PDB file of C-alpha atoms in Angstrom:
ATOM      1  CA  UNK A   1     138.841 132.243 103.846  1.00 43.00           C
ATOM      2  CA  UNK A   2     137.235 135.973 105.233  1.00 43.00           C
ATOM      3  CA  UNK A   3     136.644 136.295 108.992  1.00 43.00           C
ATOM      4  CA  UNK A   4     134.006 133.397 110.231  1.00 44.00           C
ATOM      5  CA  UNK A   5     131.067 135.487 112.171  1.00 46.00           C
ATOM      6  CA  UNK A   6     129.489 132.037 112.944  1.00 51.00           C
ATOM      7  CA  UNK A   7     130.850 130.445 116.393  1.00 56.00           C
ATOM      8  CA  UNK A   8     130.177 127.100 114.438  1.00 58.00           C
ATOM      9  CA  UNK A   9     132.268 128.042 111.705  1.00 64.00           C
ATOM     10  CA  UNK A  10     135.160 129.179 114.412  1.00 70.00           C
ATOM     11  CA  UNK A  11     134.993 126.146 116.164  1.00 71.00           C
ATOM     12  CA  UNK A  12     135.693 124.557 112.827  1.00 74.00           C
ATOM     13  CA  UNK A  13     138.725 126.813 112.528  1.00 80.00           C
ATOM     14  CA  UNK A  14     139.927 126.327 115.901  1.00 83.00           C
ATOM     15  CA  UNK A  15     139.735 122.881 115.723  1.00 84.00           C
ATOM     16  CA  UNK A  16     141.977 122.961 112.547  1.00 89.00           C
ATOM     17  CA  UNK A  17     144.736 125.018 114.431  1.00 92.00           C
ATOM     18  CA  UNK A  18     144.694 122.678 117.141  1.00 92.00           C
ATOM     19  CA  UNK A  19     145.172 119.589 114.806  1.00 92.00           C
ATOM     20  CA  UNK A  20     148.218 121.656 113.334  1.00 95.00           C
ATOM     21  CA  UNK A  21     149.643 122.910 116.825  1.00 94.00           C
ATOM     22  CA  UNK A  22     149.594 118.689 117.598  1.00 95.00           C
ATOM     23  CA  UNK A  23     151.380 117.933 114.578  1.00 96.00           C
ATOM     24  CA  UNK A  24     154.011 120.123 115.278  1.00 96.00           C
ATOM     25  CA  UNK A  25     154.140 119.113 119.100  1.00 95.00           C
ATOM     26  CA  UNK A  26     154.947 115.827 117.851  1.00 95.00           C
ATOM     27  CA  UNK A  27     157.498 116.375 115.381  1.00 95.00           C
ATOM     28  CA  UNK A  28     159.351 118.326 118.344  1.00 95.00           C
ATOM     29  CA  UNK A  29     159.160 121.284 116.429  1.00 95.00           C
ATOM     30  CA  UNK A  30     158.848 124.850 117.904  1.00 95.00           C
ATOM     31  CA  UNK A  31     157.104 127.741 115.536  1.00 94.00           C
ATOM     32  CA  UNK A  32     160.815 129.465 114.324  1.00 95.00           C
ATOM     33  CA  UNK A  33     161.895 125.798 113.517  1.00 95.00           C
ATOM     34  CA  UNK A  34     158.381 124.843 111.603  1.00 96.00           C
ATOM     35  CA  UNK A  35     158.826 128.434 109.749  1.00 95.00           C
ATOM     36  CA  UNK A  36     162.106 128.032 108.851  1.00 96.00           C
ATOM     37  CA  UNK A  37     161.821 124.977 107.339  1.00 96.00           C
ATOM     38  CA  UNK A  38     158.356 126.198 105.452  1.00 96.00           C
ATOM     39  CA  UNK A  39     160.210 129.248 104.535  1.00 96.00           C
ATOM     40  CA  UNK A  40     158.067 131.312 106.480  1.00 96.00           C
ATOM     41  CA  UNK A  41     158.623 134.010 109.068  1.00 95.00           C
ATOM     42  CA  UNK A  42     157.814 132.737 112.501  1.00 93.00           C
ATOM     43  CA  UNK A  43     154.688 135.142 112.942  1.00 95.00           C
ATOM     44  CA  UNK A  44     152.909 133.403 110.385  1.00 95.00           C
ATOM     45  CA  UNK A  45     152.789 130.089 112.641  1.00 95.00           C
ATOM     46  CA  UNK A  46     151.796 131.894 115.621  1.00 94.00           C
ATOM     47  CA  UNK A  47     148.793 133.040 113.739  1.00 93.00           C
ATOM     48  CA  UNK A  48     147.780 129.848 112.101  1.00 94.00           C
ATOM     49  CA  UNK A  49     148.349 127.999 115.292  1.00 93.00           C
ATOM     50  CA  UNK A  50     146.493 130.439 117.529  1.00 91.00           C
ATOM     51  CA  UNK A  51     142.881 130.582 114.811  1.00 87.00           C
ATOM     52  CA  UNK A  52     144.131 134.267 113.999  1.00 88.00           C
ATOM     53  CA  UNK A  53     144.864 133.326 110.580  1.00 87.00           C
ATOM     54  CA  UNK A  54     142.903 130.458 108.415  1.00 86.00           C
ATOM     55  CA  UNK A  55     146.020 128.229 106.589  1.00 91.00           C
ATOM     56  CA  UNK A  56     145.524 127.756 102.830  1.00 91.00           C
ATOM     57  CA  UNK A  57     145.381 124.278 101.361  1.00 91.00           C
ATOM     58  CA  UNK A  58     149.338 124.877 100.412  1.00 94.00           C
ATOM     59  CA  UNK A  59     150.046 126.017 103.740  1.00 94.00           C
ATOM     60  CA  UNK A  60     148.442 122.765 105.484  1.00 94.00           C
ATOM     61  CA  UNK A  61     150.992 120.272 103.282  1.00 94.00           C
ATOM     62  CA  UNK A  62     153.783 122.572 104.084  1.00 96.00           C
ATOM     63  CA  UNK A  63     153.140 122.242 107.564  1.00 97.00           C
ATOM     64  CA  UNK A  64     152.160 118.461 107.222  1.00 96.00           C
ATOM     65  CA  UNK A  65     155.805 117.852 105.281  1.00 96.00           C
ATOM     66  CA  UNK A  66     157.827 120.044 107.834  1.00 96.00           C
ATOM     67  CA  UNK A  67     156.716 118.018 110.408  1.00 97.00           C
ATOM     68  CA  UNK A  68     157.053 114.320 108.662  1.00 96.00           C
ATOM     69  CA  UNK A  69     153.330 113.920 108.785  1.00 95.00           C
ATOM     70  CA  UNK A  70     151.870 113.655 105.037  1.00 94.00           C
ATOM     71  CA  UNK A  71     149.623 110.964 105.729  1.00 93.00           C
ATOM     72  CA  UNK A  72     147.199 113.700 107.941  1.00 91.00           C
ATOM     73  CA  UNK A  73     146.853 115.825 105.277  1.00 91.00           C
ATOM     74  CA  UNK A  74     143.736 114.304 103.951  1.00 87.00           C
ATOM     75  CA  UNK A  75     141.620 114.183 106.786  1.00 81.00           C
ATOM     76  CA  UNK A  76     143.565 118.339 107.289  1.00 87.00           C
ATOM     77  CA  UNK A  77     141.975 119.050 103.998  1.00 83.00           C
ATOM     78  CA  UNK A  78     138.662 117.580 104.925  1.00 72.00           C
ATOM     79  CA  UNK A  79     138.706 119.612 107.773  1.00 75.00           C
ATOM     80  CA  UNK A  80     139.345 122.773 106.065  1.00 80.00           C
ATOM     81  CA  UNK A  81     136.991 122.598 103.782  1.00 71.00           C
ATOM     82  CA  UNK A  82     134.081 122.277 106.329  1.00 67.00           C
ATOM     83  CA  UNK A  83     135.700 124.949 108.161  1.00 69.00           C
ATOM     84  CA  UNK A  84     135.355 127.596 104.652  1.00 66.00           C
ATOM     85  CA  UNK A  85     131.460 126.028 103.920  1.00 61.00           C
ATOM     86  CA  UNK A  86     130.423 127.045 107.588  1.00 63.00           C
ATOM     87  CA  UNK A  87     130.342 130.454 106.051  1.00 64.00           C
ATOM     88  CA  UNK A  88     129.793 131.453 102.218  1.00 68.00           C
ATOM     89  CA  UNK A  89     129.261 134.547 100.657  1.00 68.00           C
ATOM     90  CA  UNK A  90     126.154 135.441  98.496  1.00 72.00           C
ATOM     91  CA  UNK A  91     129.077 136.788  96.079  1.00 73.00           C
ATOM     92  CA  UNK A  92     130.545 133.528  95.615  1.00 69.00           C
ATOM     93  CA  UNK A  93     127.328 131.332  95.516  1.00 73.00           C
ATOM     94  CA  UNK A  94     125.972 133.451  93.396  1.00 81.00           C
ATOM     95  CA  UNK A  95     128.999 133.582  90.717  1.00 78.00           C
ATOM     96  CA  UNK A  96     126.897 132.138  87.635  1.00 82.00           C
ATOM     97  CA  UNK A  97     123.404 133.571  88.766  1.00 87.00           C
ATOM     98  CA  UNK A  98     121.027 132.162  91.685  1.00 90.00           C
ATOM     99  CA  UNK A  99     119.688 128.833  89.693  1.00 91.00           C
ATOM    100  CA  UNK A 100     122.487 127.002  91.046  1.00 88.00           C
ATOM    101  CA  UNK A 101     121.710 127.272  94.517  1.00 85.00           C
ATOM    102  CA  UNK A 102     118.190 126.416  94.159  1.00 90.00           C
ATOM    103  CA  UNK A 103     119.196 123.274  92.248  1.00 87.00           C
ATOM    104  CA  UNK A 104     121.315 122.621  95.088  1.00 84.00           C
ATOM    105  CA  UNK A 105     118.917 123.276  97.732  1.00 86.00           C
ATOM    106  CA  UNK A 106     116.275 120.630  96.120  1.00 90.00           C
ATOM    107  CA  UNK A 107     118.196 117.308  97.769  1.00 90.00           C
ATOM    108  CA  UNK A 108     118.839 118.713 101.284  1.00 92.00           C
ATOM    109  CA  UNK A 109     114.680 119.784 101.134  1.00 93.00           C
ATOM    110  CA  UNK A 110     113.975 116.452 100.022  1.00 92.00           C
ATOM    111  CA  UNK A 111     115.620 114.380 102.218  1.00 93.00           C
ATOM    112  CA  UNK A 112     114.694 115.897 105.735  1.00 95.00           C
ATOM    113  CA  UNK A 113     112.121 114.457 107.432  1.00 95.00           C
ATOM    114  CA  UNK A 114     111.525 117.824 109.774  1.00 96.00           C
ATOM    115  CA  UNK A 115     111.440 120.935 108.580  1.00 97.00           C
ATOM    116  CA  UNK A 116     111.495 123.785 110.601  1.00 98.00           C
ATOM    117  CA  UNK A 117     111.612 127.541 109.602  1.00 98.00           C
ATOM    118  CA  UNK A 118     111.407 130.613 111.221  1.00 98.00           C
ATOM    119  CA  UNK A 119     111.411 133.701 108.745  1.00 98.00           C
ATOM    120  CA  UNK A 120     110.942 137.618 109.930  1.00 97.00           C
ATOM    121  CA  UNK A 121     111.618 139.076 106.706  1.00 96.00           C
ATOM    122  CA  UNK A 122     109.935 137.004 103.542  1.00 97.00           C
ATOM    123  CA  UNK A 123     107.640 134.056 102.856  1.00 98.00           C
ATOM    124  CA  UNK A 124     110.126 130.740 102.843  1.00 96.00           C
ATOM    125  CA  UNK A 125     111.196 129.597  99.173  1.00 94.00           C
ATOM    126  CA  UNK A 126     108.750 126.277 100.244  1.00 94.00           C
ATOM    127  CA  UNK A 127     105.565 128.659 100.438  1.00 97.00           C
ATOM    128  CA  UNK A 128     106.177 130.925  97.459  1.00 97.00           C
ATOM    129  CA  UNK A 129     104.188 131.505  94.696  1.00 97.00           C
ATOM    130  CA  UNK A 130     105.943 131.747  90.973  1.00 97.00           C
ATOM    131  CA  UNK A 131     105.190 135.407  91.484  1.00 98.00           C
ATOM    132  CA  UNK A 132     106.455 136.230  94.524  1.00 98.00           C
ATOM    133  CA  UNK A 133     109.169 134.395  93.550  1.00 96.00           C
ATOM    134  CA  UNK A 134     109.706 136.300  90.393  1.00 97.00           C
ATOM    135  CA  UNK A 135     109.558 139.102  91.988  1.00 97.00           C
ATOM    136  CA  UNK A 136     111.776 138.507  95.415  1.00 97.00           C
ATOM    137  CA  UNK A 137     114.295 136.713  92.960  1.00 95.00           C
ATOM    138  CA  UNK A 138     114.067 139.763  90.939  1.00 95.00           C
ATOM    139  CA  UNK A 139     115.373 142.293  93.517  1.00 96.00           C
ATOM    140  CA  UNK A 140     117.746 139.932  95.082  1.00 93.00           C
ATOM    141  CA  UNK A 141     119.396 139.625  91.687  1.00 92.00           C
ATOM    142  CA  UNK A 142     119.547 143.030  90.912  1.00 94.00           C
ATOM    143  CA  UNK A 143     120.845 144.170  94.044  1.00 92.00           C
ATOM    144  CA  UNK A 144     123.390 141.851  94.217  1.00 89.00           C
ATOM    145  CA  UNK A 145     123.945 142.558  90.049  1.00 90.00           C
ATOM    146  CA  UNK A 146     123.853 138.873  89.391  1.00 89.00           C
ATOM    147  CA  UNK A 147     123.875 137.656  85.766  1.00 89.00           C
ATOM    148  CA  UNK A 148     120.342 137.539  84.948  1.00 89.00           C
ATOM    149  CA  UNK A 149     118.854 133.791  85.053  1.00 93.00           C
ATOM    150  CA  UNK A 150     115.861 134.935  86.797  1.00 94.00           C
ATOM    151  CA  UNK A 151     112.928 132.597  85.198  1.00 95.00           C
ATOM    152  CA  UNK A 152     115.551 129.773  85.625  1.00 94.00           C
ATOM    153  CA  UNK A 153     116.301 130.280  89.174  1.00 93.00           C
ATOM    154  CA  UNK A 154     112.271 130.003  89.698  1.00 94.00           C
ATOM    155  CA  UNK A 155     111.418 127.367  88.406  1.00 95.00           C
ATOM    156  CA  UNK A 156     114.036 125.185  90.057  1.00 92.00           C
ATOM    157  CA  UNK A 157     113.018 127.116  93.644  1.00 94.00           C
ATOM    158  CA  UNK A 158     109.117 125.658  92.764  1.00 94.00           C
ATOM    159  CA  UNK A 159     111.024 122.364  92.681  1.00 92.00           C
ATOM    160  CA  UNK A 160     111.082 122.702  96.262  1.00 89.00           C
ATOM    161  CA  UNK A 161     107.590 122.950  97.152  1.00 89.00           C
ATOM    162  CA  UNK A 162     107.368 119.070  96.220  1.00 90.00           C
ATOM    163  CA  UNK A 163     108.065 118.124  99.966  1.00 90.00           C
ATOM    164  CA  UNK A 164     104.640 119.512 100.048  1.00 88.00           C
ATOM    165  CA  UNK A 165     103.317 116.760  97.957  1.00 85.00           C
ATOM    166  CA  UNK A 166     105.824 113.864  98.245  1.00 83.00           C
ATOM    167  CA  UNK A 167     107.556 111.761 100.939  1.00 77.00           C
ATOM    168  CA  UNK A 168     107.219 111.839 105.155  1.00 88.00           C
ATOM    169  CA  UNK A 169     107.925 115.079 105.914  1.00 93.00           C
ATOM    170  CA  UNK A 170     106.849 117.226 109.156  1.00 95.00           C
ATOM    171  CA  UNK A 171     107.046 120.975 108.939  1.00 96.00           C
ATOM    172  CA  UNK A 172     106.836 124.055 110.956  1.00 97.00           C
ATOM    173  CA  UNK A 173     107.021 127.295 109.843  1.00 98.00           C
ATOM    174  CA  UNK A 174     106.743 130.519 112.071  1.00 98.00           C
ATOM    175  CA  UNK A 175     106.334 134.134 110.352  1.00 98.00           C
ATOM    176  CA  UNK A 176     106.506 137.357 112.009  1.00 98.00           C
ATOM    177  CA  UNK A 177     103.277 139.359 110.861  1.00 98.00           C
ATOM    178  CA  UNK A 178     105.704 141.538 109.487  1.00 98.00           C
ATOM    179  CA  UNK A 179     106.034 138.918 107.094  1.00 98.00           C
ATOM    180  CA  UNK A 180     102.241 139.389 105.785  1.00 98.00           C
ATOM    181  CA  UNK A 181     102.485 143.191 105.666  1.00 97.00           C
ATOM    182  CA  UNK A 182     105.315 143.195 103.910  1.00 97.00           C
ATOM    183  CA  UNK A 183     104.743 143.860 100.272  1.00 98.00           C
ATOM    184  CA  UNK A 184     106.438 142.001  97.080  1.00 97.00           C
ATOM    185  CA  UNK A 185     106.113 142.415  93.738  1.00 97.00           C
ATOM    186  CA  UNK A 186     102.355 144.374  93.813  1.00 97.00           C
ATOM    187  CA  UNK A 187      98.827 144.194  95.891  1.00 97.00           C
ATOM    188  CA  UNK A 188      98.024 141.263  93.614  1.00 97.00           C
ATOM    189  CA  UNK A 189     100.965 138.958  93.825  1.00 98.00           C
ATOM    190  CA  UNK A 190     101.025 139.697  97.994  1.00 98.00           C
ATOM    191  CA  UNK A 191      97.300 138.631  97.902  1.00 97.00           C
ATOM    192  CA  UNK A 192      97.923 135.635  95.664  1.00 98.00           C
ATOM    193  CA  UNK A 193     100.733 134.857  97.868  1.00 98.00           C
ATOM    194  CA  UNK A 194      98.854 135.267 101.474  1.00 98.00           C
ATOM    195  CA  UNK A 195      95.644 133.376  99.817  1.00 97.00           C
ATOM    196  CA  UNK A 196      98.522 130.349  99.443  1.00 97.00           C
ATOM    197  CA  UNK A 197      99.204 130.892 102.874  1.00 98.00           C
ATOM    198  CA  UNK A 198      95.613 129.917 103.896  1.00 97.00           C
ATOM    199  CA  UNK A 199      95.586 126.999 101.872  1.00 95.00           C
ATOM    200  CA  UNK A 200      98.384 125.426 103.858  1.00 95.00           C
ATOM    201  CA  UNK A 201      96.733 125.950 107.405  1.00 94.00           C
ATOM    202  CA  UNK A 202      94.411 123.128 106.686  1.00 84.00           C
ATOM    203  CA  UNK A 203      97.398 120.741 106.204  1.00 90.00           C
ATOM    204  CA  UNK A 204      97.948 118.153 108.526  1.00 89.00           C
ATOM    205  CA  UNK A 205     101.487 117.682 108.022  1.00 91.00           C
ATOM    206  CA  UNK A 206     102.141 121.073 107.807  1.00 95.00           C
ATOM    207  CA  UNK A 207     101.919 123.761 111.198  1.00 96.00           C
ATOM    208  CA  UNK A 208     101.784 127.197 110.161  1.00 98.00           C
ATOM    209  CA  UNK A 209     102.423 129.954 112.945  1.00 98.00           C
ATOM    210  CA  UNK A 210     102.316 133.626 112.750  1.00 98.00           C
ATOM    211  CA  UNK A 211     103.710 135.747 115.697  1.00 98.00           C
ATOM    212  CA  UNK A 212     101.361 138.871 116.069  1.00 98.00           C
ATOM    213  CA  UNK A 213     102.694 142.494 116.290  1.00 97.00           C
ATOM    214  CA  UNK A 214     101.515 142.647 119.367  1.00 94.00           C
ATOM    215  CA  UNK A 215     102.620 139.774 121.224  1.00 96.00           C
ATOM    216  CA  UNK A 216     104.702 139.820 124.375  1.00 95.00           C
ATOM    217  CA  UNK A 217     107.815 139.203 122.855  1.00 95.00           C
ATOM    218  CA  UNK A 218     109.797 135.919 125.371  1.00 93.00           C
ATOM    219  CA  UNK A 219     112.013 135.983 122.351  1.00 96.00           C
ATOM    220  CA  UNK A 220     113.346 138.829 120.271  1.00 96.00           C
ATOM    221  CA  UNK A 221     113.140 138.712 116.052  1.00 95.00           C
ATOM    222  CA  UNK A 222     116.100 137.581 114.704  1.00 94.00           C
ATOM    223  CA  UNK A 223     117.597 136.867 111.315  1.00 93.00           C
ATOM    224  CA  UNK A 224     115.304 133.981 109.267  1.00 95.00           C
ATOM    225  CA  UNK A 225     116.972 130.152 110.006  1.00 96.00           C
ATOM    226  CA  UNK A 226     115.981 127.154 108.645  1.00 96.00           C
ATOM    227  CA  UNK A 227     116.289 123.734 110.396  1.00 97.00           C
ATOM    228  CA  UNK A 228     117.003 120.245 108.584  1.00 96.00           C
ATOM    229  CA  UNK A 229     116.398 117.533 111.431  1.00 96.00           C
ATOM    230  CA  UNK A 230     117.984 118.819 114.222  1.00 89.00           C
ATOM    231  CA  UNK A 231     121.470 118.146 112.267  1.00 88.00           C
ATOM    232  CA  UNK A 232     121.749 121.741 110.097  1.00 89.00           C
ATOM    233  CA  UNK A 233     120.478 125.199 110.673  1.00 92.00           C
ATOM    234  CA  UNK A 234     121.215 127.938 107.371  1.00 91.00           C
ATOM    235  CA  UNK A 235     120.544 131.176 108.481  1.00 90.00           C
ATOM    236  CA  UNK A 236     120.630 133.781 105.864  1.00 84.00           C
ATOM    237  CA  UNK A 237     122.604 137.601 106.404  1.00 83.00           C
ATOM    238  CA  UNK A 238     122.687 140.130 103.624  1.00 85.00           C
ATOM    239  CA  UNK A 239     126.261 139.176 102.934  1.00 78.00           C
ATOM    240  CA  UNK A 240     126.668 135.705 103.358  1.00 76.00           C
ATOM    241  CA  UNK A 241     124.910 132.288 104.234  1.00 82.00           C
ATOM    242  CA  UNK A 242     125.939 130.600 107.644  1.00 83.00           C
ATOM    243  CA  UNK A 243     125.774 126.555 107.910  1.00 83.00           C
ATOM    244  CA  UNK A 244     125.423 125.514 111.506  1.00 81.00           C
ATOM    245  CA  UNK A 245     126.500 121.786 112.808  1.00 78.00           C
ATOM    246  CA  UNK A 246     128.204 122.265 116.260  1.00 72.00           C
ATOM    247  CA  UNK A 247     125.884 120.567 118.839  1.00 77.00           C
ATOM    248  CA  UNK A 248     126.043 123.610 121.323  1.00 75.00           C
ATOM    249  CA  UNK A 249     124.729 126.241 118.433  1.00 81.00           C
ATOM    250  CA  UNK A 250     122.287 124.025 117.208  1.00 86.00           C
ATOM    251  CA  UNK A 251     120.788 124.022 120.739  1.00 90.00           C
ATOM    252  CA  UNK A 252     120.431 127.568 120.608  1.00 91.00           C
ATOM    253  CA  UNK A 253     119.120 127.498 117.962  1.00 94.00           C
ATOM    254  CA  UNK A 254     116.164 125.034 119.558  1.00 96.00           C
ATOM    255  CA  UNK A 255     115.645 127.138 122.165  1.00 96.00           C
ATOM    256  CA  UNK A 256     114.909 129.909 120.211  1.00 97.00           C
ATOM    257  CA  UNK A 257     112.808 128.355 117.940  1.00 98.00           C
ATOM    258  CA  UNK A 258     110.645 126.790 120.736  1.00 97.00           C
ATOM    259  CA  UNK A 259     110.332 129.979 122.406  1.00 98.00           C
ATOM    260  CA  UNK A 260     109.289 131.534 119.026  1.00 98.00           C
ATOM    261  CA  UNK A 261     106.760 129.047 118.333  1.00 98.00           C
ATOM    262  CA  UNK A 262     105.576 129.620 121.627  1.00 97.00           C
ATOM    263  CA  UNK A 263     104.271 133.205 120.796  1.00 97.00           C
ATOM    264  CA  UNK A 264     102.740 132.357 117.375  1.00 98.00           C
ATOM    265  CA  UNK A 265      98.723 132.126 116.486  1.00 98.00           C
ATOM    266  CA  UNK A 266      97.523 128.720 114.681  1.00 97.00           C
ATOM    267  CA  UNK A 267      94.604 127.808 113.223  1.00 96.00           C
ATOM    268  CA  UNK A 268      91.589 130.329 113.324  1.00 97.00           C
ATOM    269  CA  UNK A 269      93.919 133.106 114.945  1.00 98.00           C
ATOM    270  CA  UNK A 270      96.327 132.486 112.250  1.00 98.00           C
ATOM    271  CA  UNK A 271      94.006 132.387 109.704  1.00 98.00           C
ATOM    272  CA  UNK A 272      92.537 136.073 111.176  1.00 98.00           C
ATOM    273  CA  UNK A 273      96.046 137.965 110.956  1.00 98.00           C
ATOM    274  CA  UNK A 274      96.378 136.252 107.310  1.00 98.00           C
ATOM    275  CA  UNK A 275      93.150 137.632 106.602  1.00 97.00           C
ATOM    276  CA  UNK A 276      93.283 141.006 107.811  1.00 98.00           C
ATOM    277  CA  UNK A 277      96.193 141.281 105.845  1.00 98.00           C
ATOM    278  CA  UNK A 278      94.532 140.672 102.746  1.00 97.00           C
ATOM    279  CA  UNK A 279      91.922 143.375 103.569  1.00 97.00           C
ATOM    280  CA  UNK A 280      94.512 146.418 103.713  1.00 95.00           C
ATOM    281  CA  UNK A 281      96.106 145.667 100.727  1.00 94.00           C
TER     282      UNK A 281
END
């Protein structure tokens, strides 16, 4: 496991070393007795009991067996795992190509009942066109020098605009005007792709907020998150992509988002800053 950026994903990992620190309370053990009888030197159980260093699966049963406590190394395992998903790297979702993680994507779209996004850099995956897409898809994979499954990672992405069409589903989605000025693929495919945009302000299930250049900003841009029911946020870096649970991150994450929303044009004054992006292509 790298270093966890996310304070959800260290909370995971603290919580782990606590667990482990308990164990070894309760066996009576003190670290130089736990690492001698894991065959370790003691520093190594200072930092795996203090969140410095992340233990390995191996390293949780030795601890587990030093201590006479196999039957926690399940729900230790469990807890490990969440603790290395809070925080994946683009390089290792993106082993075989991007299809994968579109595929994967589809369910977690499909079963949320209230979408919220907030993007500052590109038009959300729901929104895109094939082109745009293509094209996004395109650079992303080259820049990251993916193996190239390029049409196959599109077409499962358009799987997701089918919340669009099917099922309960409430949605917000803020854009920075940046967003709209901010040109993919060619002229045509931005205009094909902002003419998409003003199809979806006349949806009732669906709000559709752009915050201006000039508005007075109560909240700064940020990176792009997406929220699934108030239960997930995935925010996206150029290294990695961050899973948030913890209930004290995901109200910051609220906050923001209502503050964001808060700045944004709907309706006609959306439909304006859409337009008069059009118009300087």
């Amino acid at each position: 496991m790298p270093p966890l950026p996310s304070t959800s994903a260290q909370a995971a990992r603290r919580a782990l070393a606590d667990r482990l620190k308990e164990i070894m309370k309760d066996a009576r053990l003190n670290g130089r007795a736990l690492a001698a009888a894991c065959g370790w030197h003691p520093a190594k159980v200072s930092r795996i009991r203090n969140a410095i260093t992340p233990p390995s699966e191996d390293d949780i049963r030795a601890w587990c067996a030093a201590c006479d406590a196999e039957e926690q190394v399940g729900d230790l395992l469990a807890a490990h795992s969440a603790a290395a998903s809070a925080y994946v790297t683009w390089k290792r979702l993106h082993r075989g190509g991007m299809r994968q993680v579109q595929v994967d994507g589809l369910a977690l779209y499909l079963r949320t009942k209230h979408l919220r996004f907030y993007s500052s850099n590109v038009v959300p995956a729901l929104l895109q066109t094939p082109a745009y897409a293509t094209a996004l898809i395109g650079t992303i994979s080259e820049f990251r020098r993916l193996p190239d499954d390029v049409e196959a990672s599109v077409a499962a992405r358009m799987e997701r605009s089918r919340v669009l069409r099917e099922g309960d589903h409430r949605i917000v989605i803020l854009l920075e005007e940046a967003v709209l000025r901010t040109v993919i693929g060619s002229a045509e495919v931005m205009a094909e792709q902002l003419g998409v945009l003003l199809g979806v302000l006349g949806k009732p299930y669906v709000a559709l907020g752009v915050i201006p250049f000039g508005a007075v900003r109560e909240m700064w841009p940020t990176e792009s998150f997406y929220m699934f029911d108030g239960e997930l946020v995935k925010e996206e870096t150029l290294s990695a992509s961050i899973s948030v649970t913890a209930p004290s991150d995901l109200d910051v994450y609220e906050r923001a988002f209502r503050r964001l929303a808060g700045m944004a044009a709907y309706g006609p004054d959306a439909r304006r800053l859409i337009a008069r992006a059009i118009e300087v292509l």
